[in-house]
Short mmCIF file of C-alpha atoms and ligand atoms in Angstrom, two decimals:
data_model
loop_
_atom_site.label_atom_id
_atom_site.label_comp_id
_atom_site.label_asym_id
_atom_site.label_seq_id
_atom_site.Cartn_x
_atom_site.Cartn_y
_atom_site.Cartn_z
CA UNK A 36 -2.03 -96.18 -18.63
CA UNK A 37 1.62 -96.91 -20.36
CA UNK A 38 4.01 -98.60 -17.89
CA UNK A 39 7.67 -99.34 -18.91
CA UNK A 40 7.73 -100.83 -22.49
CA UNK A 41 8.29 -104.27 -22.59
CA UNK A 42 11.87 -103.90 -24.32
CA UNK A 43 13.19 -101.73 -21.35
CA UNK A 44 15.27 -103.51 -18.56
CA UNK A 45 17.30 -100.84 -16.94
CA UNK A 46 16.52 -97.42 -15.67
CA UNK A 47 18.43 -96.09 -18.84
CA UNK A 48 16.73 -98.31 -21.50
CA UNK A 49 13.49 -97.20 -19.62
CA UNK A 50 13.95 -93.29 -19.94
CA UNK A 51 15.17 -93.72 -23.53
CA UNK A 52 12.11 -95.64 -24.78
CA UNK A 53 9.80 -93.03 -22.61
CA UNK A 54 11.53 -90.38 -24.60
CA UNK A 55 10.58 -91.92 -27.71
CA UNK A 56 7.20 -92.47 -26.82
CA UNK A 57 6.85 -88.98 -25.12
CA UNK A 58 8.34 -87.53 -28.43
CA UNK A 59 5.72 -89.25 -30.77
CA UNK A 60 2.91 -86.86 -29.14
CA UNK A 61 2.77 -83.90 -31.38
CA UNK A 62 0.13 -81.26 -33.12
CA UNK A 63 1.62 -82.24 -36.52
CA UNK A 64 1.95 -86.17 -37.78
CA UNK A 65 5.32 -85.58 -39.85
CA UNK A 66 7.25 -83.42 -36.75
CA UNK A 67 7.68 -82.75 -33.31
CA UNK A 68 5.51 -79.65 -32.38
CA UNK A 69 3.95 -79.63 -28.93
CA UNK A 70 2.49 -76.32 -27.92
CA UNK A 71 1.33 -75.06 -24.42
CA UNK A 72 -2.41 -75.38 -23.76
CA UNK A 73 -2.95 -77.77 -26.65
CA UNK A 74 -4.53 -81.31 -27.12
CA UNK A 75 -0.62 -82.24 -27.60
CA UNK A 76 0.12 -80.91 -24.31
CA UNK A 77 -2.98 -82.38 -22.58
CA UNK A 78 -1.83 -85.91 -23.95
CA UNK A 79 1.96 -85.54 -23.05
CA UNK A 80 0.47 -84.55 -19.60
CA UNK A 81 -1.77 -87.71 -19.25
CA UNK A 82 1.10 -89.94 -20.51
CA UNK A 83 3.74 -88.45 -17.95
CA UNK A 84 1.39 -88.41 -15.31
CA UNK A 85 0.76 -92.08 -15.54
CA UNK A 86 4.49 -92.97 -15.50
CA UNK A 87 4.63 -90.45 -12.40
CA UNK A 88 1.89 -92.38 -10.92
CA UNK A 89 3.65 -95.58 -11.27
CA UNK A 90 6.82 -94.20 -9.54
CA UNK A 91 4.54 -93.77 -6.69
CA UNK A 92 3.94 -90.17 -6.81
CA UNK A 93 0.67 -88.56 -6.78
CA UNK A 94 -0.22 -85.94 -9.44
CA UNK A 95 -1.73 -82.58 -10.27
CA UNK A 96 -1.85 -80.13 -12.68
CA UNK A 97 -1.57 -76.50 -11.35
CA UNK A 98 -3.61 -73.53 -12.72
CA UNK A 99 -1.17 -72.54 -15.66
CA UNK A 100 -0.70 -76.32 -16.90
CA UNK A 101 2.29 -77.35 -15.25
CA UNK A 102 1.88 -81.12 -14.21
CA UNK A 103 3.46 -81.80 -10.95
CA UNK A 104 4.36 -85.36 -9.36
CA UNK A 105 4.92 -85.58 -5.63
CA UNK A 106 7.00 -88.22 -4.09
CA UNK A 107 6.39 -87.93 -0.17
CA UNK A 108 9.35 -87.47 2.01
CA UNK A 109 9.76 -88.23 5.82
CA UNK A 110 8.64 -84.77 7.04
CA UNK A 111 5.58 -83.59 4.73
CA UNK A 112 6.45 -79.84 6.03
CA UNK A 113 10.01 -79.84 4.90
CA UNK A 114 10.74 -77.70 1.95
CA UNK A 115 10.67 -79.45 -1.23
CA UNK A 116 13.30 -80.43 -3.78
CA UNK A 117 12.23 -79.71 -6.94
CA UNK A 118 13.46 -81.75 -10.39
CA UNK A 119 12.24 -80.89 -13.77
CA UNK A 120 12.11 -79.15 -17.02
CA UNK A 121 9.32 -78.35 -19.61
CA UNK A 122 6.86 -80.24 -21.77
CA UNK A 123 6.71 -77.85 -24.67
CA UNK A 124 8.76 -77.70 -27.61
CA UNK A 125 9.86 -75.63 -30.70
CA UNK A 126 8.24 -76.33 -33.82
CA UNK A 127 10.10 -79.62 -35.79
CA UNK A 128 11.99 -80.36 -32.48
CA UNK A 129 14.32 -83.01 -31.06
CA UNK A 130 12.88 -85.32 -28.37
CA UNK A 131 15.26 -84.51 -25.57
CA UNK A 132 14.90 -80.89 -25.09
CA UNK A 133 12.77 -80.41 -21.91
CA UNK A 134 11.42 -83.94 -22.01
CA UNK A 135 15.06 -85.33 -20.74
CA UNK A 136 14.75 -83.13 -17.50
CA UNK A 137 11.04 -84.52 -16.84
CA UNK A 138 11.37 -87.93 -17.56
CA UNK A 139 15.05 -88.10 -15.71
CA UNK A 140 13.12 -86.78 -12.48
CA UNK A 141 10.60 -89.50 -12.84
CA UNK A 142 13.21 -91.97 -13.27
CA UNK A 143 14.84 -91.25 -10.20
CA UNK A 144 12.03 -91.06 -8.19
CA UNK A 145 11.10 -94.60 -9.49
CA UNK A 146 14.32 -95.81 -8.22
CA UNK A 147 13.45 -94.34 -4.78
CA UNK A 148 10.14 -95.96 -4.80
CA UNK A 149 11.28 -99.42 -6.05
CA UNK A 150 13.78 -99.18 -3.09
CA UNK A 151 11.08 -98.18 -0.63
CA UNK A 152 13.16 -95.08 0.32
CA UNK A 153 12.05 -92.23 1.49
CA UNK A 154 14.36 -88.84 1.72
CA UNK A 155 13.91 -86.41 4.31
CA UNK A 156 11.82 -84.20 2.38
CA UNK A 157 9.30 -84.79 -0.47
CA UNK A 158 10.74 -84.69 -4.08
CA UNK A 159 8.15 -83.28 -6.55
CA UNK A 160 8.64 -83.70 -10.64
CA UNK A 161 7.41 -80.70 -12.73
CA UNK A 162 6.66 -80.83 -16.36
CA UNK A 163 6.83 -76.85 -16.98
CA UNK A 164 3.89 -75.67 -19.65
CA UNK A 165 5.74 -73.36 -21.57
CA UNK A 166 9.50 -72.97 -21.71
CA UNK A 167 9.96 -72.12 -25.35
CA UNK A 168 7.97 -68.93 -25.71
CA UNK A 169 7.36 -70.51 -29.32
CA UNK A 170 3.34 -70.51 -29.20
CA UNK A 171 3.13 -66.99 -27.44
CA UNK A 172 5.93 -63.97 -27.48
CA UNK A 173 7.04 -64.82 -23.51
CA UNK A 174 8.51 -67.83 -22.27
CA UNK A 175 8.89 -69.47 -18.73
CA UNK A 176 5.39 -69.12 -18.37
CA UNK A 177 4.84 -72.32 -16.19
CA UNK A 178 8.34 -71.77 -14.02
CA UNK A 179 7.66 -68.16 -13.49
CA UNK A 180 4.17 -68.92 -12.18
CA UNK A 181 5.62 -71.48 -9.75
CA UNK A 182 8.08 -68.87 -8.54
CA UNK A 183 5.49 -66.02 -8.46
CA UNK A 184 7.34 -63.99 -10.75
CA UNK A 185 4.66 -64.30 -13.43
CA UNK A 186 3.34 -60.75 -14.71
CA UNK A 187 -0.65 -61.21 -15.40
CA UNK A 188 -0.17 -58.75 -18.19
CA UNK A 189 1.23 -62.22 -20.20
CA UNK A 190 -2.39 -63.21 -20.08
CA UNK A 191 -3.32 -60.80 -22.69
CA UNK A 192 -0.24 -61.54 -25.43
CA UNK A 193 -1.72 -63.24 -28.06
CA UNK A 194 -0.55 -66.26 -30.32
CA UNK A 195 -0.38 -65.92 -34.30
CA UNK A 196 -4.18 -66.79 -34.26
CA UNK A 197 -5.11 -63.99 -32.05
CA UNK A 198 -5.72 -66.45 -29.07
CA UNK A 199 -4.35 -64.81 -25.73
CA UNK A 200 -2.56 -66.70 -23.21
CA UNK A 201 -5.85 -66.27 -20.88
CA UNK A 202 -8.15 -67.58 -23.27
CA UNK A 203 -6.16 -70.65 -24.38
CA UNK A 204 -5.22 -71.57 -21.01
CA UNK A 205 -9.17 -71.32 -19.92
CA UNK A 206 -9.96 -73.25 -22.84
CA UNK A 207 -7.21 -75.94 -21.56
CA UNK A 208 -8.85 -76.24 -18.49
CA UNK A 209 -6.53 -74.01 -16.65
CA UNK A 210 -7.44 -71.08 -14.26
CA UNK A 211 -6.01 -67.70 -15.29
CA UNK A 212 -7.46 -66.11 -12.01
CA UNK A 213 -5.74 -68.74 -9.87
CA UNK A 214 -2.26 -67.99 -11.02
CA UNK A 215 -1.06 -66.96 -7.30
CA UNK A 216 -1.92 -70.22 -6.17
CA UNK A 217 0.56 -72.19 -8.66
CA UNK A 218 3.20 -70.25 -6.83
CA UNK A 219 4.94 -72.25 -4.08
CA UNK A 220 5.16 -70.22 -0.60
CA UNK A 221 8.50 -68.70 0.01
CA UNK A 222 10.90 -70.86 1.57
CA UNK A 223 8.82 -73.86 0.66
CA UNK A 224 11.44 -75.15 -1.99
CA UNK A 225 14.59 -76.42 -0.98
CA UNK A 226 16.14 -76.56 -4.18
CA UNK A 227 15.78 -76.94 -8.32
CA UNK A 228 17.54 -79.06 -10.52
CA UNK A 229 17.09 -79.73 -14.22
CA UNK A 230 18.76 -82.41 -16.24
CA UNK A 231 19.02 -80.99 -19.70
CA UNK A 232 20.92 -81.98 -22.97
CA UNK A 233 23.83 -79.42 -23.64
CA UNK A 234 22.29 -78.27 -27.03
CA UNK A 235 25.66 -77.34 -27.71
CA UNK A 236 29.07 -79.05 -28.94
CA UNK A 237 31.42 -79.02 -25.85
CA UNK A 238 30.93 -82.09 -23.94
CA UNK A 239 31.30 -83.97 -27.36
CA UNK A 240 34.22 -82.32 -28.37
CA UNK A 241 35.99 -83.09 -24.98
CA UNK A 242 34.65 -86.63 -24.71
CA UNK A 243 32.34 -86.17 -21.55
CA UNK A 244 29.16 -87.43 -20.91
CA UNK A 245 27.93 -84.81 -18.56
CA UNK A 246 28.64 -81.32 -17.43
CA UNK A 247 27.85 -78.99 -14.67
CA UNK A 248 26.21 -75.48 -15.56
CA UNK A 249 27.96 -72.48 -14.24
CA UNK A 250 25.77 -69.85 -15.60
CA UNK A 251 22.82 -69.28 -18.22
CA UNK A 252 23.15 -66.44 -20.74
CA UNK A 253 20.91 -63.80 -20.68
CA UNK A 254 18.71 -63.25 -23.36
CA UNK A 255 16.48 -60.42 -25.09
CA UNK A 256 13.70 -61.17 -27.66
CA UNK A 257 12.51 -58.28 -30.16
CA UNK A 258 9.95 -58.29 -32.77
CA UNK A 259 10.06 -55.75 -35.37
CA UNK A 260 7.55 -54.61 -37.96
CA UNK A 261 8.66 -52.69 -41.08
CA UNK A 262 5.92 -51.03 -43.15
CA UNK A 263 6.50 -50.20 -46.81
CA UNK A 264 4.20 -50.05 -49.92
CA UNK A 265 3.09 -53.01 -51.47
CA UNK A 266 3.40 -52.88 -55.31
CA UNK A 267 3.36 -54.17 -59.08
CA UNK A 268 6.68 -56.15 -59.14
CA UNK A 269 6.89 -55.36 -62.98
CA UNK A 270 5.71 -51.57 -63.05
CA UNK A 271 7.57 -49.89 -60.18
CA UNK A 272 10.87 -48.58 -60.83
CA UNK A 273 13.30 -49.64 -58.08
CA UNK A 274 14.04 -46.00 -57.11
CA UNK A 275 10.28 -45.64 -56.13
CA UNK A 276 10.10 -48.55 -54.02
CA UNK A 277 9.56 -49.18 -50.35
CA UNK A 278 10.41 -52.61 -50.06
CA UNK A 279 9.58 -54.04 -46.42
CA UNK A 280 11.89 -57.08 -47.10
CA UNK A 281 14.63 -55.31 -48.59
CA UNK A 282 14.89 -53.42 -45.19
CA UNK A 283 14.35 -56.95 -43.14
CA UNK A 284 17.04 -58.12 -45.06
CA UNK A 285 19.31 -55.16 -44.31
CA UNK A 286 18.69 -55.34 -40.49
CA UNK A 287 19.23 -59.15 -40.20
CA UNK A 288 22.49 -58.70 -42.00
CA UNK A 289 23.22 -55.92 -39.30
CA UNK A 290 22.43 -58.26 -36.72
CA UNK A 291 24.71 -60.89 -37.79
CA UNK A 292 27.64 -58.38 -38.53
CA UNK A 293 27.30 -56.64 -34.95
CA UNK A 294 27.07 -59.87 -33.25
CA UNK A 295 29.81 -61.71 -35.15
CA UNK A 296 32.18 -59.12 -34.10
CA UNK A 297 31.72 -59.11 -30.79
CA UNK A 298 33.16 -62.10 -28.51
CA UNK A 299 30.37 -63.59 -25.91
CA UNK A 300 27.40 -62.04 -28.01
CA UNK A 301 25.07 -64.19 -30.41
CA UNK A 302 22.30 -62.82 -32.34
CA UNK A 303 19.98 -64.64 -34.52
CA UNK A 304 16.65 -63.29 -36.77
CA UNK A 305 14.87 -66.89 -36.33
CA UNK A 306 11.52 -65.64 -37.90
CA UNK A 307 10.62 -63.59 -40.73
CA UNK A 308 6.99 -62.74 -42.40
CA UNK A 309 6.77 -61.15 -45.61
CA UNK A 310 3.47 -59.60 -46.44
CA UNK A 311 1.18 -60.13 -48.93
CA UNK A 312 3.83 -63.06 -49.83
CA UNK A 313 3.31 -63.18 -53.47
CA UNK A 314 6.01 -63.60 -56.20
CA UNK A 315 4.77 -60.57 -58.42
CA UNK A 316 4.10 -58.22 -55.22
CA UNK A 317 6.69 -55.80 -53.67
CA UNK A 318 6.32 -56.41 -49.89
CA UNK A 319 4.36 -54.32 -48.18
CA UNK A 320 5.03 -55.50 -44.59
CA UNK A 321 7.78 -57.47 -43.01
CA UNK A 322 7.81 -58.84 -39.38
CA UNK A 323 10.87 -60.17 -38.20
CA UNK A 324 12.31 -61.45 -34.50
CA UNK A 325 15.57 -60.75 -32.89
CA UNK A 326 17.06 -62.93 -30.27
CA UNK A 327 20.06 -61.69 -28.79
CA UNK A 328 21.98 -63.20 -25.86
CA UNK A 329 25.45 -63.15 -23.64
CA UNK A 330 26.56 -64.14 -20.49
CA UNK A 331 27.12 -60.37 -19.89
CA UNK A 332 24.02 -58.19 -19.30
CA UNK A 333 25.94 -55.26 -20.05
CA UNK A 334 27.18 -56.40 -23.47
CA UNK A 335 23.77 -57.52 -24.30
CA UNK A 336 22.23 -54.24 -23.18
CA UNK A 337 24.66 -52.41 -25.16
CA UNK A 338 24.14 -54.54 -28.29
CA UNK A 339 20.09 -54.19 -28.01
CA UNK A 340 20.01 -50.47 -27.69
CA UNK A 341 22.59 -50.08 -30.83
CA UNK A 342 20.79 -52.56 -32.82
CA UNK A 343 17.54 -50.79 -32.15
CA UNK A 344 18.61 -47.34 -32.81
CA UNK A 345 20.33 -48.73 -36.69
CA UNK A 346 16.96 -50.44 -37.17
CA UNK A 347 15.26 -47.42 -36.96
CA UNK A 348 17.80 -45.32 -39.06
CA UNK A 349 17.59 -48.24 -41.73
CA UNK A 350 13.97 -47.79 -41.74
CA UNK A 351 13.78 -44.12 -42.08
CA UNK A 352 16.51 -44.14 -44.94
CA UNK A 353 14.24 -46.64 -46.69
CA UNK A 354 11.03 -44.91 -46.13
CA UNK A 355 9.71 -47.73 -44.05
CA UNK A 356 7.35 -47.40 -41.11
CA UNK A 357 9.15 -49.20 -38.09
CA UNK A 358 7.96 -50.60 -34.67
CA UNK A 359 9.72 -52.47 -32.17
CA UNK A 360 8.64 -54.48 -29.23
CA UNK A 361 10.93 -55.58 -26.67
CA UNK A 362 8.91 -58.98 -25.75
CA UNK A 363 11.42 -60.26 -23.37
CA UNK A 364 14.49 -59.81 -21.33
CA UNK A 365 16.15 -62.41 -18.90
CA UNK A 366 19.25 -61.50 -17.35
CA UNK A 367 22.18 -63.77 -17.14
CA UNK A 368 21.62 -66.27 -14.02
CA UNK A 369 24.60 -68.06 -12.11
CA UNK A 370 23.82 -71.73 -10.91
CA UNK A 371 23.73 -72.41 -7.37
CA UNK A 372 27.13 -73.05 -6.22
CA UNK A 373 26.27 -75.18 -3.47
CA UNK A 374 24.19 -77.31 -5.63
CA UNK A 375 27.09 -77.35 -8.27
CA UNK A 376 29.46 -78.71 -5.74
CA UNK A 377 26.76 -81.39 -4.88
CA UNK A 378 26.64 -82.25 -8.43
CA UNK A 379 30.28 -82.53 -8.70
CA UNK A 380 30.49 -84.68 -5.74
CA UNK A 381 27.95 -86.83 -7.30
CA UNK A 382 29.95 -87.04 -10.55
CA UNK A 383 33.06 -88.08 -8.64
CA UNK A 384 31.36 -90.48 -6.62
CA UNK A 385 29.87 -92.19 -9.98
CA UNK A 386 33.23 -92.25 -11.60
CA UNK A 387 32.73 -89.23 -14.01
CA UNK A 388 35.36 -86.53 -14.37
CA UNK A 389 33.64 -83.12 -13.07
CA UNK A 390 33.43 -80.55 -16.18
CA UNK A 391 31.95 -77.28 -15.93
CA UNK A 392 30.38 -75.01 -18.78
CA UNK A 393 28.08 -72.27 -19.18
CA UNK A 394 24.73 -72.60 -21.06
CA UNK A 395 24.32 -70.95 -24.32
CA UNK A 396 20.59 -71.94 -24.29
CA UNK A 397 17.95 -70.58 -21.87
CA UNK A 398 16.39 -72.80 -19.19
CA UNK A 399 13.80 -72.78 -16.75
CA UNK A 400 16.68 -73.01 -14.24
CA UNK A 401 16.75 -68.97 -14.91
CA UNK A 402 13.61 -68.23 -14.09
CA UNK A 403 13.78 -70.75 -11.06
CA UNK A 404 16.62 -69.01 -9.46
CA UNK A 405 13.96 -66.34 -8.42
CA UNK A 406 12.59 -68.68 -5.87
CA UNK A 407 15.31 -71.27 -4.62
CA UNK A 408 18.97 -72.58 -5.51
CA UNK A 409 18.95 -73.74 -8.86
CA UNK A 410 21.16 -75.88 -11.04
CA UNK A 411 21.61 -77.92 -14.10
CA UNK A 412 23.24 -81.15 -15.09
CA UNK A 413 24.23 -80.91 -18.70
CA UNK A 414 24.01 -84.19 -20.92
CA UNK A 415 26.26 -84.47 -24.13
CA UNK A 416 24.15 -84.46 -27.18
CA UNK A 417 25.48 -85.65 -30.43
CA UNK A 418 26.67 -82.88 -32.64
CA UNK A 419 25.40 -80.74 -30.44
CA UNK A 420 22.52 -80.64 -32.46
CA UNK A 421 19.25 -79.43 -30.87
CA UNK A 422 15.93 -77.80 -31.81
CA UNK A 423 16.14 -80.07 -34.62
CA UNK A 424 14.81 -83.85 -35.20
CA UNK A 425 18.39 -85.09 -35.19
CA UNK A 426 19.01 -84.13 -31.62
CA UNK A 427 20.11 -87.11 -29.90
CA UNK A 428 21.94 -88.79 -27.13
CA UNK A 429 23.08 -92.12 -26.12
CA UNK A 430 21.88 -94.68 -23.47
CA UNK A 431 25.24 -94.98 -21.64
CA UNK A 432 25.04 -90.98 -21.15
CA UNK A 433 21.22 -91.29 -20.15
CA UNK A 434 22.50 -93.81 -17.41
CA UNK A 435 25.26 -91.81 -16.36
CA UNK A 436 22.65 -88.54 -15.71
CA UNK A 437 20.40 -90.68 -13.91
CA UNK A 438 23.23 -92.17 -11.74
CA UNK A 439 24.47 -88.83 -10.84
CA UNK A 440 20.95 -87.29 -10.33
CA UNK A 441 20.07 -90.09 -7.67
CA UNK A 442 23.48 -89.70 -6.02
CA UNK A 443 22.95 -85.90 -5.91
CA UNK A 444 19.49 -86.33 -4.19
CA UNK A 445 21.11 -88.78 -1.64
CA UNK A 446 23.44 -86.35 -1.32
CA UNK A 447 21.24 -83.53 -0.38
CA UNK A 448 19.55 -85.88 1.79
CA UNK A 449 22.52 -86.13 4.34
CA UNK A 450 21.91 -84.28 7.56
CA UNK A 451 23.53 -80.64 7.18
CA UNK A 452 23.59 -80.89 3.73
CA UNK A 453 22.74 -77.62 2.07
CA UNK A 454 22.46 -76.72 -1.56
O1 HGY B 658 15.80 -70.55 -26.62
C1 HGY B 658 16.27 -71.49 -25.93
O2 HGY B 658 17.48 -71.07 -25.55
C2 HGY B 658 15.67 -72.53 -24.94
O3 HGY B 658 15.50 -73.73 -25.91
N1 HGY B 658 14.17 -72.18 -24.71
MN1 MN B 659 14.82 -76.70 -23.28
MN1 MN B 660 14.49 -75.26 -26.14
#
């Protein structure tokens, strides 16, 4: 079992050292890639569970592969305060996205444990199995299961190897037939708090270590398949081609143009697959993904509808077959005002100027809002870089986040405190 690394001499140093250690658990030797229901996921669970037990928590893995540590409170029947974030990563990820929220939760429970302090309610720390939605075309598998909002149809979704969520989960040791038991009973969750790097430039630009998230923008994910005709790159005249990649390129530029022209709207074509993918063959098929986001669900809905229509028109004009699958829609989510006030009070008590900001990135907090008041504390990340190995944060900011989170827990423990 891994304890606090020897060089760690403070909660912040322990946190940073553990983030480094956890950040080395990956399916790939040359980059951080930790997908749900994989050996790397299992290894990460074992490492974090060991740290949870060191912090006086009991640990369990629920039917969908969430790791949950529980630190008992004075009243075992009181609604639980849940802290956490996700254990999965994107491909070639940074080591703070997700992991910070899990290990910050472990660290503040360790502080309570070291002080032999029991709050009126149990504190549970959760490491969600899948938030990024990189392996499977769906997101928030872990947090939706905990909220009881996970549609069983997702079990049929496949990864790029054709393995379904259900099969991968079963092979991982999870239980797709017991998903309902992963849900916390209504009213059993007092609140959910997530510490997360900002993944944007605002806090650094304003020289702020921390920020309270006001709202998280809504997101739509679509998968487009374009079917043309593969052919000889040398013999097929340009006017006779049905080039799937050329169609995809026109669509990618349309997404960029449409979203650049609209404030509060962002659009990304993140994945593009070209088949057969040979230098001298006209692409017969192109698969591309769209990620459209906005704080306004109306704006996002209008943009998606217009883009879908325009994509079909581009395909028709080029003689391409076209299918568009709506894979994911998550409405914008306002963070619980009461919890925002507690975080603000905690920041002031720690001598940190309060800063509010929206989140461009999606987070488990949006899913958790279905079950309880949910809020987020952002931590400055250098250059706003994320979903990239250069993702980074500083020791002082880690210390500040831990102090504010611990202070917030104690504020929530005060009589009459309501999130
Ligand atoms: O895509 C997102 O916004 C998050 O990092 N999953
Ligand atoms: Mn994240
Ligand atoms: Mn992410």
